[in-house]
Amino acid sequence: MLFQYEPELDAFLEFLIWRFSIWVDKPTPGIALMNLRYRDERAVEIRENVRTGLEGPGLTVAQKMWYCIAAVGGQYIWARLQSFSAFRRWGDSEQRPLARRVWGLMQRIEGLYKAASFGNLLLFLYTGRYRNLIERALRARLVYESPNMNRAVSFEYMNRQLVWNEFSEMLLLLLPLLNSSTVKSVLHPFSKNKSSSSTEDDSTCPICRASPTTPYLALPCQHRYCYYCLRTRCAAAPSFRCSRCSEPVVAMQRHGSIVEHKTHNQ
């Protein structure tokens, strides 16, 4: 349901940001941290008496409305048109030439828009004006709101983020190296359920909790296991300890047969 109405949700959120920031001449939280505001560049060019670069009125009502139409309505219409054309497969339709032409036209428009955005980015890096095409078309420029600003920036959140990133990377590095059976055997002496583990049925395999079809004994403790359970654990961990008594398993023996060492290949 959320995926189906994703363009509407994005447009609604963009509208809320526009309504409570640009429409009421207030900056967004990010722009406020950078001490910026929007200025009508057309009025500044008419006056020609700018001294510090901070003078000039804010955006007019018409500029605000066109900003909303372009940023909110334009993006919503384009997103819906793209999803509709992809669902109808206009690009793959050979029987309908009109749909194919519309699809090709949409691709050309998108390519031209990306090329224009890239050109605007180069101009922005060179002149420092108009971040996107909408601002350039409306002549809405971001300038400093006040010449002096004391920025009280707290790095507490950044420090927490760095510590958490390092801790998560350490866990991702160490967790694949840990063997669950080894950890259980190490923590087994400190377990609270010692009485329940001691009263377990010795006739069942302590690994799969089933009756062994091919019973083998772990030596020297002589606890009974399934052959495949014991063999795989001994092959995975040379220092495997018995799941019942935590004794190191040095060999394995078939029930009622000769001793078979762990290094012996079947």
Short mmCIF file of C-alpha atoms in Angstrom, two decimals:
data_model
loop_
_atom_site.label_atom_id
_atom_site.label_comp_id
_atom_site.label_asym_id
_atom_site.label_seq_id
_atom_site.Cartn_x
_atom_site.Cartn_y
_atom_site.Cartn_z
CA MET A 1 0.00 0.00 0.00
CA LEU A 2 2.84 2.41 0.87
CA PHE A 3 4.67 1.56 -2.35
CA GLN A 4 1.50 2.16 -4.36
CA TYR A 5 0.98 5.66 -2.93
CA GLU A 6 4.64 6.60 -2.57
CA PRO A 7 4.47 9.58 -5.01
CA GLU A 8 1.50 11.04 -3.10
CA LEU A 9 3.30 10.66 0.23
CA ASP A 10 6.45 12.29 -1.13
CA ALA A 11 4.43 15.16 -2.59
CA PHE A 12 2.57 15.66 0.70
CA LEU A 13 5.82 15.80 2.68
CA GLU A 14 7.37 18.22 0.18
CA PHE A 15 4.25 20.39 0.42
CA LEU A 16 4.48 20.48 4.22
CA ILE A 17 8.13 21.52 4.05
CA TRP A 18 7.26 24.26 1.56
CA ARG A 19 4.22 25.42 3.55
CA PHE A 20 6.06 25.87 6.84
CA SER A 21 9.33 27.21 5.44
CA ILE A 22 9.29 29.08 2.12
CA TRP A 23 5.65 30.19 2.25
CA VAL A 24 6.04 31.86 5.66
CA ASP A 25 9.55 33.21 4.92
CA LYS A 26 11.19 30.81 7.36
CA PRO A 27 14.20 28.63 6.57
CA THR A 28 14.25 24.88 6.87
CA PRO A 29 16.31 23.50 9.81
CA GLY A 30 19.26 22.76 7.54
CA ILE A 31 19.20 26.21 5.94
CA ALA A 32 18.83 27.82 9.38
CA LEU A 33 21.97 26.03 10.61
CA MET A 34 23.87 27.51 7.67
CA ASN A 35 22.50 31.02 8.37
CA LEU A 36 20.83 31.30 4.95
CA ARG A 37 17.60 32.72 3.55
CA TYR A 38 15.99 33.17 0.13
CA ARG A 39 16.27 36.54 -1.61
CA ASP A 40 14.56 37.89 -4.71
CA GLU A 41 17.53 38.54 -6.98
CA ARG A 42 15.45 40.59 -9.42
CA ALA A 43 14.76 43.28 -6.83
CA VAL A 44 18.44 43.48 -5.93
CA GLU A 45 19.47 44.00 -9.55
CA ILE A 46 16.97 46.85 -9.85
CA ARG A 47 18.19 48.62 -6.73
CA GLU A 48 21.94 48.29 -7.44
CA ASN A 49 22.84 49.57 -3.96
CA VAL A 50 23.88 46.34 -2.30
CA ARG A 51 26.77 46.86 0.08
CA THR A 52 27.25 43.73 2.14
CA GLY A 53 25.44 41.24 -0.06
CA LEU A 54 22.82 40.61 2.63
CA GLU A 55 20.32 43.26 1.61
CA GLY A 56 17.26 42.55 -0.46
CA PRO A 57 13.67 41.45 0.06
CA GLY A 58 12.47 37.90 0.33
CA LEU A 59 10.55 36.00 -2.29
CA THR A 60 7.29 37.35 -3.63
CA VAL A 61 4.01 35.48 -3.43
CA ALA A 62 4.22 34.60 -7.12
CA GLN A 63 7.73 33.16 -6.68
CA LYS A 64 6.58 31.08 -3.72
CA MET A 65 3.60 29.71 -5.65
CA TRP A 66 5.68 28.84 -8.71
CA TYR A 67 8.25 27.19 -6.45
CA CYS A 68 5.53 24.96 -5.01
CA ILE A 69 4.10 24.17 -8.46
CA ALA A 70 7.52 23.23 -9.85
CA ALA A 71 9.06 21.49 -6.84
CA VAL A 72 5.98 19.69 -5.52
CA GLY A 73 3.53 19.41 -8.42
CA GLY A 74 6.14 18.93 -11.15
CA GLN A 75 7.94 16.14 -9.34
CA TYR A 76 4.66 14.41 -8.47
CA ILE A 77 3.32 14.54 -12.04
CA TRP A 78 6.60 13.28 -13.47
CA ALA A 79 6.81 10.42 -10.95
CA ARG A 80 3.24 9.36 -11.66
CA LEU A 81 3.77 9.58 -15.42
CA GLN A 82 6.86 7.43 -15.23
CA SER A 83 5.19 4.77 -13.08
CA PHE A 84 2.11 4.71 -15.34
CA SER A 85 4.18 4.41 -18.53
CA ALA A 86 6.32 1.67 -17.02
CA PHE A 87 3.22 -0.24 -15.88
CA ARG A 88 1.63 0.09 -19.31
CA ARG A 89 4.91 -0.82 -21.02
CA TRP A 90 4.92 2.05 -23.42
CA GLY A 91 8.56 1.42 -24.26
CA ASP A 92 7.91 -2.22 -25.24
CA SER A 93 4.69 -1.64 -27.16
CA GLU A 94 5.23 -2.14 -30.89
CA GLN A 95 1.52 -2.18 -31.73
CA ARG A 96 0.87 1.37 -30.49
CA PRO A 97 3.13 3.90 -32.21
CA LEU A 98 1.71 6.80 -30.20
CA ALA A 99 2.69 5.24 -26.87
CA ARG A 100 6.13 4.48 -28.26
CA ARG A 101 6.57 8.11 -29.35
CA VAL A 102 5.44 9.43 -25.99
CA TRP A 103 7.91 7.11 -24.26
CA GLY A 104 10.73 8.32 -26.49
CA LEU A 105 9.76 11.93 -25.85
CA MET A 106 9.82 11.33 -22.10
CA GLN A 107 13.30 9.84 -22.35
CA ARG A 108 14.52 12.87 -24.33
CA ILE A 109 12.99 15.30 -21.82
CA GLU A 110 14.60 13.43 -18.95
CA GLY A 111 17.97 13.47 -20.71
CA LEU A 112 17.73 17.19 -21.41
CA TYR A 113 16.75 17.90 -17.81
CA LYS A 114 19.72 15.92 -16.47
CA ALA A 115 22.08 17.69 -18.86
CA ALA A 116 20.69 21.07 -17.83
CA SER A 117 21.00 20.14 -14.15
CA PHE A 118 24.62 19.15 -14.67
CA GLY A 119 25.32 22.44 -16.43
CA ASN A 120 23.64 24.33 -13.59
CA LEU A 121 25.80 22.42 -11.11
CA LEU A 122 28.96 23.55 -12.91
CA LEU A 123 27.74 27.15 -12.88
CA PHE A 124 26.87 26.86 -9.20
CA LEU A 125 30.35 25.59 -8.37
CA TYR A 126 31.84 28.51 -10.32
CA THR A 127 29.59 31.40 -9.21
CA GLY A 128 27.93 30.11 -6.02
CA ARG A 129 24.42 31.04 -7.17
CA TYR A 130 21.25 29.00 -7.76
CA ARG A 131 21.62 25.42 -6.56
CA ASN A 132 19.04 23.99 -8.98
CA LEU A 133 17.12 24.89 -12.10
CA ILE A 134 14.01 25.98 -10.18
CA GLU A 135 15.94 28.58 -8.22
CA ARG A 136 17.64 29.81 -11.39
CA ALA A 137 14.33 30.13 -13.26
CA LEU A 138 12.68 31.99 -10.38
CA ARG A 139 15.82 34.04 -9.58
CA ALA A 140 15.59 32.90 -5.95
CA ARG A 141 19.04 33.00 -4.39
CA LEU A 142 20.24 31.81 -1.01
CA VAL A 143 22.18 34.51 0.87
CA TYR A 144 23.36 34.95 4.45
CA GLU A 145 20.67 36.11 6.84
CA SER A 146 23.00 37.93 9.23
CA PRO A 147 26.65 38.96 8.85
CA ASN A 148 27.70 37.52 12.22
CA MET A 149 26.54 34.25 13.69
CA ASN A 150 27.82 32.31 16.68
CA ARG A 151 27.46 28.65 15.82
CA ALA A 152 27.14 26.49 18.91
CA VAL A 153 27.59 23.09 17.37
CA SER A 154 27.47 20.05 19.62
CA PHE A 155 29.50 17.06 18.54
CA GLU A 156 27.84 14.67 21.00
CA TYR A 157 25.68 13.04 18.36
CA MET A 158 28.64 12.72 15.99
CA ASN A 159 30.73 11.06 18.69
CA ARG A 160 27.96 8.58 19.43
CA GLN A 161 27.62 7.80 15.75
CA LEU A 162 31.35 7.19 15.39
CA VAL A 163 31.44 4.92 18.44
CA TRP A 164 28.46 2.92 17.23
CA ASN A 165 29.92 2.55 13.73
CA GLU A 166 33.22 1.27 15.11
CA PHE A 167 31.41 -1.12 17.46
CA SER A 168 29.21 -2.50 14.68
CA GLU A 169 32.23 -3.00 12.40
CA MET A 170 33.99 -4.88 15.18
CA LEU A 171 30.98 -7.15 15.66
CA LEU A 172 30.74 -7.81 11.92
CA LEU A 173 34.41 -8.79 11.98
CA LEU A 174 34.28 -11.02 15.05
CA LEU A 175 30.91 -12.76 14.78
CA PRO A 176 31.81 -14.93 11.74
CA LEU A 177 34.92 -16.10 13.60
CA LEU A 178 33.00 -17.33 16.64
CA ASN A 179 31.86 -20.94 16.89
CA SER A 180 28.49 -21.33 18.58
CA SER A 181 29.34 -24.72 20.03
CA THR A 182 32.57 -23.39 21.51
CA VAL A 183 30.77 -20.44 23.08
CA LYS A 184 28.13 -22.74 24.56
CA SER A 185 30.77 -25.06 25.99
CA VAL A 186 32.62 -22.16 27.56
CA LEU A 187 29.45 -20.72 29.10
CA HIS A 188 28.09 -24.12 30.14
CA PRO A 189 29.81 -24.19 33.57
CA PHE A 190 28.22 -20.81 34.38
CA SER A 191 24.74 -21.83 33.27
CA LYS A 192 21.90 -21.66 35.76
CA ASN A 193 20.31 -24.86 34.47
CA LYS A 194 22.97 -27.26 35.74
CA SER A 195 20.44 -29.45 37.55
CA SER A 196 18.23 -29.79 34.48
CA SER A 197 21.19 -30.61 32.24
CA SER A 198 22.43 -33.25 34.63
CA THR A 199 19.08 -34.98 34.65
CA GLU A 200 18.82 -35.17 30.84
CA ASP A 201 18.30 -38.54 29.25
CA ASP A 202 21.73 -39.95 28.37
CA SER A 203 20.20 -42.03 25.59
CA THR A 204 19.54 -38.98 23.39
CA CYS A 205 22.12 -37.07 21.37
CA PRO A 206 22.88 -33.75 23.13
CA ILE A 207 23.25 -31.99 19.77
CA CYS A 208 20.12 -32.95 17.83
CA ARG A 209 18.09 -34.08 20.89
CA ALA A 210 17.06 -37.27 19.14
CA SER A 211 17.78 -40.93 19.69
CA PRO A 212 21.05 -41.79 17.87
CA THR A 213 20.51 -44.00 14.84
CA THR A 214 24.24 -44.73 14.67
CA PRO A 215 25.40 -44.24 18.27
CA TYR A 216 28.97 -43.16 18.92
CA LEU A 217 30.69 -42.37 22.20
CA ALA A 218 32.80 -39.31 22.86
CA LEU A 219 36.01 -40.19 24.63
CA PRO A 220 37.06 -40.01 27.36
CA CYS A 221 33.70 -39.00 28.86
CA GLN A 222 31.78 -41.73 26.93
CA HIS A 223 28.63 -39.71 26.35
CA ARG A 224 26.48 -40.93 23.49
CA TYR A 225 26.09 -38.94 20.23
CA CYS A 226 24.87 -39.44 16.71
CA TYR A 227 27.77 -40.29 14.46
CA TYR A 228 27.19 -37.42 12.02
CA CYS A 229 26.59 -34.88 14.81
CA LEU A 230 29.79 -35.80 16.59
CA ARG A 231 31.85 -36.11 13.40
CA THR A 232 30.79 -32.70 12.04
CA ARG A 233 31.42 -30.95 15.36
CA CYS A 234 34.86 -32.53 15.74
CA ALA A 235 35.74 -31.66 12.15
CA ALA A 236 34.58 -28.04 12.59
CA ALA A 237 36.31 -27.49 15.93
CA PRO A 238 39.44 -29.57 16.72
CA SER A 239 39.09 -28.49 20.37
CA PHE A 240 35.46 -29.58 20.59
CA ARG A 241 34.18 -30.19 24.12
CA CYS A 242 31.38 -32.49 25.14
CA SER A 243 28.03 -30.76 25.27
CA ARG A 244 27.12 -32.56 28.50
CA CYS A 245 30.24 -32.35 30.66
CA SER A 246 32.48 -29.86 28.76
CA GLU A 247 35.29 -32.40 28.62
CA PRO A 248 37.61 -32.16 25.58
CA VAL A 249 36.76 -34.87 23.05
CA VAL A 250 40.02 -36.54 21.95
CA ALA A 251 38.51 -39.53 20.16
CA MET A 252 35.23 -41.17 19.21
CA GLN A 253 34.16 -44.78 19.47
CA ARG A 254 31.22 -46.66 18.08
CA HIS A 255 29.01 -48.04 20.76
CA GLY A 256 30.46 -51.45 21.50
CA SER A 257 33.37 -51.10 19.03
CA ILE A 258 37.02 -49.94 18.90
CA VAL A 259 38.26 -46.40 19.43
CA GLU A 260 38.19 -44.02 16.44
CA HIS A 261 40.33 -40.90 16.72
CA LYS A 262 39.06 -37.54 15.53
CA THR A 263 41.72 -37.25 12.85
CA HIS A 264 40.71 -40.54 11.23
CA ASN A 265 38.88 -39.98 7.91
CA GLN A 266 35.90 -42.16 7.20
#
